[in-house]
PDB file of C-alpha atoms in Angstrom:
ATOM      1  CA  UNK B 231      -0.179  -0.005   0.191  1.00 94.00           C
ATOM      2  CA  UNK B 232       2.954   2.321   0.666  1.00 93.00           C
ATOM      3  CA  UNK B 233       4.380   1.889  -2.593  1.00 94.00           C
ATOM      4  CA  UNK B 234       1.196   2.571  -4.474  1.00 96.00           C
ATOM      5  CA  UNK B 235       0.225   5.629  -2.487  1.00 97.00           C
ATOM      6  CA  UNK B 236       4.038   6.999  -2.759  1.00 97.00           C
ATOM      7  CA  UNK B 237       4.092   6.387  -6.744  1.00 97.00           C
ATOM      8  CA  UNK B 238       0.748   7.901  -7.032  1.00 97.00           C
ATOM      9  CA  UNK B 239       1.858  11.098  -5.278  1.00 98.00           C
ATOM     10  CA  UNK B 240       5.068  11.049  -7.245  1.00 98.00           C
ATOM     11  CA  UNK B 241       3.461  10.871 -10.581  1.00 98.00           C
ATOM     12  CA  UNK B 242       0.948  13.389  -9.745  1.00 98.00           C
ATOM     13  CA  UNK B 243       3.697  15.709  -8.452  1.00 98.00           C
ATOM     14  CA  UNK B 244       5.675  15.136 -11.490  1.00 98.00           C
ATOM     15  CA  UNK B 245       3.008  15.646 -13.843  1.00 98.00           C
ATOM     16  CA  UNK B 246       2.143  18.979 -12.343  1.00 98.00           C
ATOM     17  CA  UNK B 247       5.824  19.953 -12.079  1.00 98.00           C
ATOM     18  CA  UNK B 248       6.059  19.172 -16.066  1.00 98.00           C
ATOM     19  CA  UNK B 249       2.969  21.157 -16.752  1.00 98.00           C
ATOM     20  CA  UNK B 250       4.319  24.051 -15.198  1.00 98.00           C
ATOM     21  CA  UNK B 251       7.468  24.112 -16.799  1.00 97.00           C
ATOM     22  CA  UNK B 252       5.371  23.629 -20.128  1.00 98.00           C
ATOM     23  CA  UNK B 253       3.629  26.808 -19.109  1.00 97.00           C
ATOM     24  CA  UNK B 254       6.652  28.730 -17.841  1.00 95.00           C
ATOM     25  CA  UNK B 255       8.145  28.491 -21.542  1.00 95.00           C
ATOM     26  CA  UNK B 256       5.309  29.532 -23.362  1.00 94.00           C
ATOM     27  CA  UNK B 257       2.744  26.719 -23.391  1.00 95.00           C
ATOM     28  CA  UNK B 258      -0.797  27.491 -23.701  1.00 93.00           C
ATOM     29  CA  UNK B 259      -2.716  23.977 -23.253  1.00 94.00           C
ATOM     30  CA  UNK B 260      -4.918  24.186 -20.154  1.00 91.00           C
ATOM     31  CA  UNK B 261      -3.926  27.656 -18.941  1.00 90.00           C
ATOM     32  CA  UNK B 262      -7.416  29.198 -19.481  1.00 87.00           C
ATOM     33  CA  UNK B 263      -8.539  26.676 -17.105  1.00 92.00           C
ATOM     34  CA  UNK B 264      -6.120  26.814 -14.175  1.00 93.00           C
ATOM     35  CA  UNK B 265      -6.314  30.682 -13.215  1.00 91.00           C
ATOM     36  CA  UNK B 266      -9.281  31.883 -10.820  1.00 91.00           C
ATOM     37  CA  UNK B 267     -11.300  34.658 -12.889  1.00 86.00           C
ATOM     38  CA  UNK B 268     -13.155  37.280 -11.884  1.00 81.00           C
ATOM     39  CA  UNK B 269     -16.729  36.349 -13.051  1.00 74.00           C
ATOM     40  CA  UNK B 270     -17.793  39.793 -14.084  1.00 75.00           C
ATOM     41  CA  UNK B 271     -14.597  40.684 -16.057  1.00 77.00           C
ATOM     42  CA  UNK B 272     -13.100  37.396 -17.254  1.00 75.00           C
ATOM     43  CA  UNK B 273      -9.908  38.574 -16.076  1.00 83.00           C
ATOM     44  CA  UNK B 274      -7.431  36.356 -14.245  1.00 87.00           C
ATOM     45  CA  UNK B 275      -6.977  37.355 -10.325  1.00 87.00           C
ATOM     46  CA  UNK B 276      -3.398  37.165 -11.066  1.00 88.00           C
ATOM     47  CA  UNK B 277      -1.005  36.128 -14.125  1.00 88.00           C
ATOM     48  CA  UNK B 278       2.205  34.621 -12.906  1.00 92.00           C
ATOM     49  CA  UNK B 279       5.203  35.165 -14.332  1.00 93.00           C
ATOM     50  CA  UNK B 280       7.964  33.134 -15.684  1.00 96.00           C
ATOM     51  CA  UNK B 281       9.719  32.925 -12.107  1.00 97.00           C
ATOM     52  CA  UNK B 282       6.727  32.006 -10.263  1.00 96.00           C
ATOM     53  CA  UNK B 283       5.540  29.331 -12.635  1.00 97.00           C
ATOM     54  CA  UNK B 284       8.954  27.697 -12.630  1.00 97.00           C
ATOM     55  CA  UNK B 285       9.085  28.139  -8.623  1.00 98.00           C
ATOM     56  CA  UNK B 286       5.730  25.972  -8.320  1.00 97.00           C
ATOM     57  CA  UNK B 287       7.370  23.474 -10.608  1.00 98.00           C
ATOM     58  CA  UNK B 288      10.576  23.072  -8.302  1.00 98.00           C
ATOM     59  CA  UNK B 289       8.328  22.837  -5.373  1.00 98.00           C
ATOM     60  CA  UNK B 290       6.338  19.914  -6.922  1.00 98.00           C
ATOM     61  CA  UNK B 291       9.696  18.322  -7.742  1.00 98.00           C
ATOM     62  CA  UNK B 292      10.651  18.643  -3.886  1.00 97.00           C
ATOM     63  CA  UNK B 293       7.373  17.017  -3.067  1.00 97.00           C
ATOM     64  CA  UNK B 294       8.399  13.977  -5.189  1.00 97.00           C
ATOM     65  CA  UNK B 295      11.905  13.708  -3.295  1.00 96.00           C
ATOM     66  CA  UNK B 296      10.031  14.428   0.135  1.00 97.00           C
ATOM     67  CA  UNK B 297       7.760  11.472  -0.541  1.00 97.00           C
ATOM     68  CA  UNK B 298      10.127   9.198  -1.855  1.00 97.00           C
ATOM     69  CA  UNK B 299      12.706   9.787   0.885  1.00 96.00           C
ATOM     70  CA  UNK B 300       9.964   9.214   3.434  1.00 95.00           C
ATOM     71  CA  UNK B 301       9.172   5.929   2.341  1.00 94.00           C
ATOM     72  CA  UNK B 302      12.827   5.338   1.981  1.00 89.00           C
ATOM     73  CA  UNK B 303      12.755   4.657  -1.713  1.00 84.00           C
ATOM     74  CA  UNK B 304      15.777   7.374  -1.982  1.00 88.00           C
ATOM     75  CA  UNK B 305      17.983   8.377   0.876  1.00 88.00           C
ATOM     76  CA  UNK B 306      18.719  12.036   1.410  1.00 88.00           C
ATOM     77  CA  UNK B 307      20.845  13.473   4.137  1.00 90.00           C
ATOM     78  CA  UNK B 308      17.638  14.833   6.049  1.00 91.00           C
ATOM     79  CA  UNK B 309      16.913  13.737   9.375  1.00 93.00           C
ATOM     80  CA  UNK B 310      13.644  11.413   9.553  1.00 92.00           C
ATOM     81  CA  UNK B 311      12.007  14.194  11.831  1.00 94.00           C
ATOM     82  CA  UNK B 312      12.411  16.764   9.165  1.00 95.00           C
ATOM     83  CA  UNK B 313      10.613  14.208   6.654  1.00 95.00           C
ATOM     84  CA  UNK B 314       8.089  13.581   8.725  1.00 96.00           C
ATOM     85  CA  UNK B 315       7.082  17.179   9.478  1.00 97.00           C
ATOM     86  CA  UNK B 316       7.303  18.038   5.778  1.00 97.00           C
ATOM     87  CA  UNK B 317       4.907  15.194   5.183  1.00 97.00           C
ATOM     88  CA  UNK B 318       2.436  16.564   7.816  1.00 98.00           C
ATOM     89  CA  UNK B 319       2.961  20.127   6.151  1.00 98.00           C
ATOM     90  CA  UNK B 320       2.143  18.769   2.818  1.00 98.00           C
ATOM     91  CA  UNK B 321      -0.866  16.969   3.935  1.00 98.00           C
ATOM     92  CA  UNK B 322      -2.113  20.175   5.487  1.00 98.00           C
ATOM     93  CA  UNK B 323      -1.316  22.560   2.790  1.00 98.00           C
ATOM     94  CA  UNK B 324      -3.196  20.161   0.248  1.00 98.00           C
ATOM     95  CA  UNK B 325      -6.075  19.848   2.731  1.00 98.00           C
ATOM     96  CA  UNK B 326      -6.531  23.486   3.202  1.00 98.00           C
ATOM     97  CA  UNK B 327      -6.247  24.148  -0.669  1.00 98.00           C
ATOM     98  CA  UNK B 328      -9.124  21.671  -1.170  1.00 98.00           C
ATOM     99  CA  UNK B 329     -11.226  23.805   1.496  1.00 97.00           C
ATOM    100  CA  UNK B 330     -10.108  26.972  -0.173  1.00 95.00           C
ATOM    101  CA  UNK B 331     -10.181  30.643   0.653  1.00 94.00           C
ATOM    102  CA  UNK B 332     -14.197  30.644   0.247  1.00 92.00           C
ATOM    103  CA  UNK B 333     -14.364  33.004  -2.387  1.00 92.00           C
ATOM    104  CA  UNK B 334     -12.624  31.735  -5.671  1.00 92.00           C
ATOM    105  CA  UNK B 335     -10.905  28.387  -4.759  1.00 95.00           C
ATOM    106  CA  UNK B 336     -11.917  25.200  -2.982  1.00 96.00           C
ATOM    107  CA  UNK B 337     -14.898  23.104  -2.255  1.00 96.00           C
ATOM    108  CA  UNK B 338     -16.456  26.370  -0.513  1.00 96.00           C
ATOM    109  CA  UNK B 339     -15.967  28.806  -2.840  1.00 94.00           C
ATOM    110  CA  UNK B 340     -18.926  31.095  -3.514  1.00 91.00           C
ATOM    111  CA  UNK B 341     -17.868  32.249  -7.273  1.00 89.00           C
ATOM    112  CA  UNK B 342     -19.347  29.844  -9.638  1.00 87.00           C
ATOM    113  CA  UNK B 343     -20.078  29.969 -13.502  1.00 86.00           C
ATOM    114  CA  UNK B 344     -16.137  30.352 -14.460  1.00 89.00           C
ATOM    115  CA  UNK B 345     -14.009  27.617 -16.345  1.00 91.00           C
ATOM    116  CA  UNK B 346     -11.628  27.655 -13.361  1.00 93.00           C
ATOM    117  CA  UNK B 347     -14.613  26.984 -11.151  1.00 92.00           C
ATOM    118  CA  UNK B 348     -15.907  24.211 -13.249  1.00 95.00           C
ATOM    119  CA  UNK B 349     -12.565  22.219 -13.123  1.00 96.00           C
ATOM    120  CA  UNK B 350     -11.854  23.378  -9.514  1.00 96.00           C
ATOM    121  CA  UNK B 351     -15.198  21.403  -8.297  1.00 96.00           C
ATOM    122  CA  UNK B 352     -14.164  18.536 -10.785  1.00 97.00           C
ATOM    123  CA  UNK B 353     -10.407  18.049 -10.572  1.00 97.00           C
ATOM    124  CA  UNK B 354      -8.399  20.452  -8.653  1.00 97.00           C
ATOM    125  CA  UNK B 355      -9.967  20.567  -5.148  1.00 98.00           C
ATOM    126  CA  UNK B 356     -10.874  16.693  -5.199  1.00 98.00           C
ATOM    127  CA  UNK B 357      -7.184  16.116  -6.226  1.00 98.00           C
ATOM    128  CA  UNK B 358      -5.683  18.504  -3.616  1.00 98.00           C
ATOM    129  CA  UNK B 359      -8.032  16.638  -0.960  1.00 98.00           C
ATOM    130  CA  UNK B 360      -6.794  12.969  -2.457  1.00 98.00           C
ATOM    131  CA  UNK B 361      -2.888  14.265  -2.087  1.00 98.00           C
ATOM    132  CA  UNK B 362      -3.618  15.336   1.298  1.00 98.00           C
ATOM    133  CA  UNK B 363      -5.165  12.080   2.430  1.00 98.00           C
ATOM    134  CA  UNK B 364      -2.911  10.302   0.686  1.00 98.00           C
ATOM    135  CA  UNK B 365      -0.047  11.870   2.323  1.00 97.00           C
ATOM    136  CA  UNK B 366      -1.389  11.541   5.761  1.00 98.00           C
ATOM    137  CA  UNK B 367      -1.990   7.820   5.216  1.00 97.00           C
ATOM    138  CA  UNK B 368       1.669   7.552   4.404  1.00 97.00           C
ATOM    139  CA  UNK B 369       2.777   9.037   7.652  1.00 96.00           C
ATOM    140  CA  UNK B 370       0.292   6.485   9.444  1.00 96.00           C
ATOM    141  CA  UNK B 371       1.347   3.523   7.200  1.00 94.00           C
ATOM    142  CA  UNK B 372       5.123   4.020   7.451  1.00 84.00           C
TER     143      UNK B 372
END
């Protein structure tokens, strides 16, 4: 079970990192669906630049190393307590993302009717909750 959960998390993180690298270097596929928009103007709330987009990719790659090191598939010179708390942090961040900030993002958002809202309800928030639950399950099972 540990192997299945860690493989799933690593695959998801690598995919998300890859798509951010793609967007960072000019890719357009999916871009319209991933940024929350102001419903009345169809303008994104923010437009991330190259540095921010690539930073997100790096954070997800670090997530792969965190998960794989936590389950001992790779060895990094990091104390196990830091890996443990890193997994708790990861699970908490993704859980909070799934809940959202109650306006534009998460299960409890009030703004509906945008392309982002559609995909957030069906993919982004459920995936964040799944990542959170799998992260906590790895802590429990390890």
